[in-house]
PDB file of C-alpha atoms in Angstrom:
ATOM      1  CA  MET A   1     -83.462 132.097 -53.958  1.00  0.00           C
ATOM      2  CA  GLU A   2     -84.346 129.479 -51.749  1.00  0.00           C
ATOM      3  CA  LYS A   3     -86.995 128.922 -54.553  1.00  0.00           C
ATOM      4  CA  ILE A   4     -85.029 128.538 -56.886  1.00  0.00           C
ATOM      5  CA  ILE A   5     -82.553 126.040 -55.709  1.00  0.00           C
ATOM      6  CA  LYS A   6     -85.008 123.940 -54.590  1.00  0.00           C
ATOM      7  CA  MET A   7     -86.854 124.167 -58.430  1.00  0.00           C
ATOM      8  CA  VAL A   8     -83.477 123.787 -59.962  1.00  0.00           C
ATOM      9  CA  ASN A   9     -82.179 120.619 -58.268  1.00  0.00           C
ATOM     10  CA  LYS A  10     -85.829 119.507 -59.005  1.00  0.00           C
ATOM     11  CA  TRP A  11     -84.497 119.564 -62.353  1.00  0.00           C
ATOM     12  CA  LEU A  12     -81.184 118.743 -62.288  1.00  0.00           C
ATOM     13  CA  GLY A  13     -82.921 115.243 -60.036  1.00  0.00           C
ATOM     14  CA  LYS A  14     -85.303 114.793 -63.150  1.00  0.00           C
ATOM     15  CA  ILE A  15     -82.728 114.781 -66.045  1.00  0.00           C
ATOM     16  CA  ILE A  16     -80.101 112.487 -64.427  1.00  0.00           C
ATOM     17  CA  GLU A  17     -82.790 110.387 -63.548  1.00  0.00           C
ATOM     18  CA  PHE A  18     -84.077 110.376 -67.138  1.00  0.00           C
ATOM     19  CA  ARG A  19     -80.255 109.963 -68.148  1.00  0.00           C
ATOM     20  CA  ALA A  20     -80.838 106.073 -66.423  1.00  0.00           C
ATOM     21  CA  ILE A  21     -83.302 105.331 -67.585  1.00  0.00           C
ATOM     22  CA  ILE A  22     -81.505 106.007 -70.894  1.00  0.00           C
ATOM     23  CA  LEU A  23     -78.964 104.517 -70.400  1.00  0.00           C
ATOM     24  CA  ILE A  24     -80.564 101.391 -68.508  1.00  0.00           C
ATOM     25  CA  SER A  25     -82.676 101.367 -72.378  1.00  0.00           C
ATOM     26  CA  ILE A  26     -79.771 101.232 -74.029  1.00  0.00           C
ATOM     27  CA  ILE A  27     -78.336  98.444 -72.819  1.00  0.00           C
ATOM     28  CA  PHE A  28     -81.073  96.152 -72.894  1.00  0.00           C
ATOM     29  CA  ILE A  29     -81.802  96.891 -76.468  1.00  0.00           C
ATOM     30  CA  TYR A  30     -77.880  96.442 -76.670  1.00  0.00           C
ATOM     31  CA  PHE A  31     -78.238  92.682 -75.389  1.00  0.00           C
ATOM     32  CA  LEU A  32     -81.284  91.880 -76.745  1.00  0.00           C
ATOM     33  CA  THR A  33     -80.061  93.057 -80.614  1.00  0.00           C
ATOM     34  CA  ILE A  34     -77.207  90.397 -79.747  1.00  0.00           C
ATOM     35  CA  GLY A  35     -79.953  87.158 -78.889  1.00  0.00           C
ATOM     36  CA  ILE A  36     -81.225  88.561 -81.706  1.00  0.00           C
ATOM     37  CA  LYS A  37     -78.747  88.219 -84.155  1.00  0.00           C
ATOM     38  CA  GLY A  38     -77.397  84.930 -82.939  1.00  0.00           C
ATOM     39  CA  LYS A  39     -80.629  83.685 -83.511  1.00  0.00           C
ATOM     40  CA  LEU A  40     -80.795  84.850 -86.883  1.00  0.00           C
ATOM     41  CA  LYS A  41     -77.847  83.656 -88.327  1.00  0.00           C
ATOM     42  CA  THR A  42     -78.617  80.196 -87.412  1.00  0.00           C
ATOM     43  CA  TYR A  43     -82.092  80.200 -88.701  1.00  0.00           C
ATOM     44  CA  LEU A  44     -80.523  81.613 -91.899  1.00  0.00           C
ATOM     45  CA  LEU A  45     -77.780  79.287 -91.704  1.00  0.00           C
ATOM     46  CA  ASP A  46     -79.744  76.302 -91.680  1.00  0.00           C
ATOM     47  CA  HIS A  47     -82.314  77.735 -94.055  1.00  0.00           C
ATOM     48  CA  TYR A  48     -79.985  78.500 -96.766  1.00  0.00           C
ATOM     49  CA  ALA A  49     -76.583  78.247 -96.304  1.00  0.00           C
ATOM     50  CA  ILE A  50     -74.251  77.383 -98.727  1.00  0.00           C
ATOM     51  CA  GLU A  51     -71.555  74.175 -97.671  1.00  0.00           C
ATOM     52  CA  ILE A  52     -67.664  75.508 -99.086  1.00  0.00           C
ATOM     53  CA  PRO A  53     -64.272  74.620 -98.699  1.00  0.00           C
ATOM     54  CA  ALA A  54     -61.860  76.404 -96.050  1.00  0.00           C
ATOM     55  CA  ARG A  55     -59.179  76.717 -94.364  1.00  0.00           C
ATOM     56  CA  VAL A  56     -57.629  77.014 -91.149  1.00  0.00           C
ATOM     57  CA  ILE A  57     -55.475  80.418 -90.509  1.00  0.00           C
ATOM     58  CA  ASN A  58     -52.646  81.282 -87.779  1.00  0.00           C
ATOM     59  CA  GLU A  59     -54.708  83.459 -86.031  1.00  0.00           C
ATOM     60  CA  LYS A  60     -55.995  82.989 -82.732  1.00  0.00           C
ATOM     61  CA  ASN A  61     -58.853  83.766 -80.974  1.00  0.00           C
ATOM     62  CA  PHE A  62     -58.878  83.189 -77.501  1.00  0.00           C
ATOM     63  CA  TRP A  63     -61.676  82.266 -75.224  1.00  0.00           C
ATOM     64  CA  GLY A  64     -63.710  84.014 -71.876  1.00  0.00           C
ATOM     65  CA  ASN A  65     -60.645  83.442 -69.062  1.00  0.00           C
ATOM     66  CA  SER A  66     -57.851  83.164 -71.711  1.00  0.00           C
ATOM     67  CA  PRO A  67     -55.484  85.064 -69.118  1.00  0.00           C
ATOM     68  CA  VAL A  68     -55.539  81.746 -66.707  1.00  0.00           C
ATOM     69  CA  SER A  69     -55.863  78.509 -69.516  1.00  0.00           C
ATOM     70  CA  HIS A  70     -54.650  80.521 -72.509  1.00  0.00           C
ATOM     71  CA  THR A  71     -57.473  78.773 -74.515  1.00  0.00           C
ATOM     72  CA  PHE A  72     -58.226  79.555 -77.787  1.00  0.00           C
ATOM     73  CA  SER A  73     -59.184  78.536 -81.488  1.00  0.00           C
ATOM     74  CA  TYR A  74     -57.719  79.362 -84.440  1.00  0.00           C
ATOM     75  CA  SER A  75     -59.436  81.610 -87.739  1.00  0.00           C
ATOM     76  CA  TYR A  76     -60.377  79.589 -90.654  1.00  0.00           C
ATOM     77  CA  GLU A  77     -60.556  81.483 -94.010  1.00  0.00           C
ATOM     78  CA  PHE A  78     -62.719  80.860 -97.278  1.00  0.00           C
ATOM     79  CA  SER A  79     -63.617  83.167-100.684  1.00  0.00           C
ATOM     80  CA  VAL A  80     -66.318  84.021-101.755  1.00  0.00           C
ATOM     81  CA  ASP A  81     -66.553  85.577-105.135  1.00  0.00           C
ATOM     82  CA  GLY A  82     -63.101  86.906-104.562  1.00  0.00           C
ATOM     83  CA  LYS A  83     -63.398  87.788-101.833  1.00  0.00           C
ATOM     84  CA  ARG A  84     -61.808  86.991 -98.846  1.00  0.00           C
ATOM     85  CA  PHE A  85     -63.775  86.518 -95.473  1.00  0.00           C
ATOM     86  CA  LYS A  86     -62.282  85.359 -92.115  1.00  0.00           C
ATOM     87  CA  ALA A  87     -64.287  83.659 -89.152  1.00  0.00           C
ATOM     88  CA  ASP A  88     -63.169  82.168 -85.454  1.00  0.00           C
ATOM     89  CA  SER A  89     -63.382  78.046 -85.778  1.00  0.00           C
ATOM     90  CA  ARG A  90     -64.486  77.955 -82.332  1.00  0.00           C
ATOM     91  CA  ASN A  91     -63.067  74.721 -82.174  1.00  0.00           C
ATOM     92  CA  LYS A  92     -59.541  74.232 -80.197  1.00  0.00           C
ATOM     93  CA  THR A  93     -59.011  71.199 -81.612  1.00  0.00           C
ATOM     94  CA  LEU A  94     -58.400  72.163 -85.634  1.00  0.00           C
ATOM     95  CA  LYS A  95     -54.771  73.267 -86.489  1.00  0.00           C
ATOM     96  CA  VAL A  96     -53.114  75.612 -88.688  1.00  0.00           C
ATOM     97  CA  GLY A  97     -53.585  74.279 -92.312  1.00  0.00           C
ATOM     98  CA  ASN A  98     -56.252  71.926 -91.514  1.00  0.00           C
ATOM     99  CA  HIS A  99     -58.777  71.867 -94.719  1.00  0.00           C
ATOM    100  CA  ILE A 100     -62.581  71.960 -93.279  1.00  0.00           C
ATOM    101  CA  THR A 101     -66.431  72.681 -94.712  1.00  0.00           C
ATOM    102  CA  ILE A 102     -67.797  75.074 -93.862  1.00  0.00           C
ATOM    103  CA  GLU A 103     -71.387  77.180 -94.792  1.00  0.00           C
ATOM    104  CA  TYR A 104     -71.879  80.249 -95.378  1.00  0.00           C
ATOM    105  CA  LEU A 105     -75.173  82.690 -96.261  1.00  0.00           C
ATOM    106  CA  PRO A 106     -74.287  83.770 -99.975  1.00  0.00           C
ATOM    107  CA  ALA A 107     -76.208  87.474 -99.304  1.00  0.00           C
ATOM    108  CA  TYR A 108     -73.902  87.798 -96.429  1.00  0.00           C
ATOM    109  CA  PRO A 109     -70.575  85.612 -96.116  1.00  0.00           C
ATOM    110  CA  THR A 110     -70.034  87.171 -93.031  1.00  0.00           C
ATOM    111  CA  PHE A 111     -72.367  84.791 -91.540  1.00  0.00           C
ATOM    112  CA  SER A 112     -70.230  81.123 -91.563  1.00  0.00           C
ATOM    113  CA  ARG A 113     -69.818  78.355 -89.592  1.00  0.00           C
ATOM    114  CA  ILE A 114     -68.394  75.116 -89.107  1.00  0.00           C
ATOM    115  CA  SER A 115     -70.804  72.441 -90.752  1.00  0.00           C
ATOM    116  CA  GLN A 116     -71.733  69.514 -89.256  1.00  0.00           C
ATOM    117  CA  ASN A 117     -70.869  67.096 -92.588  1.00  0.00           C
ATOM    118  CA  SER A 118     -67.633  68.795 -91.872  1.00  0.00           C
ATOM    119  CA  GLN A 119     -64.120  66.226 -91.567  1.00  0.00           C
ATOM    120  CA  THR A 120     -60.620  67.530 -90.683  1.00  0.00           C
ATOM    121  CA  HIS A 121     -57.944  67.208 -93.167  1.00  0.00           C
ATOM    122  CA  LYS A 122     -54.917  67.669 -93.143  1.00  0.00           C
ATOM    123  CA  LYS A 123     -52.216  69.911 -95.979  1.00  0.00           C
TER     124      LYS A 123
END
């Protein structure tokens, strides 16, 4: 009976160790994917983006420690082929109703950002 208990404990230890390795691997892959997506987005927008007008809308995006500082930025909205897309402007100086120029990827419009050539225009 003691042999069986030792064997079961050994197997349980291996299962727990295997689960820990899987969990650590998933976390690593998740953060690696986020990094790759950011680099890929930047590369594609730098090389294949199209500029179009967009409008800042009343949708707040609170930043990291927002419960303390309450820092936020508004989203912008644009249309491509009759479909509307929204994204965080990541610019706390923009106001609702401002018109801006954004860059987006035609094959994947959710990849967008404010154009470096953008000038803010009020309504």
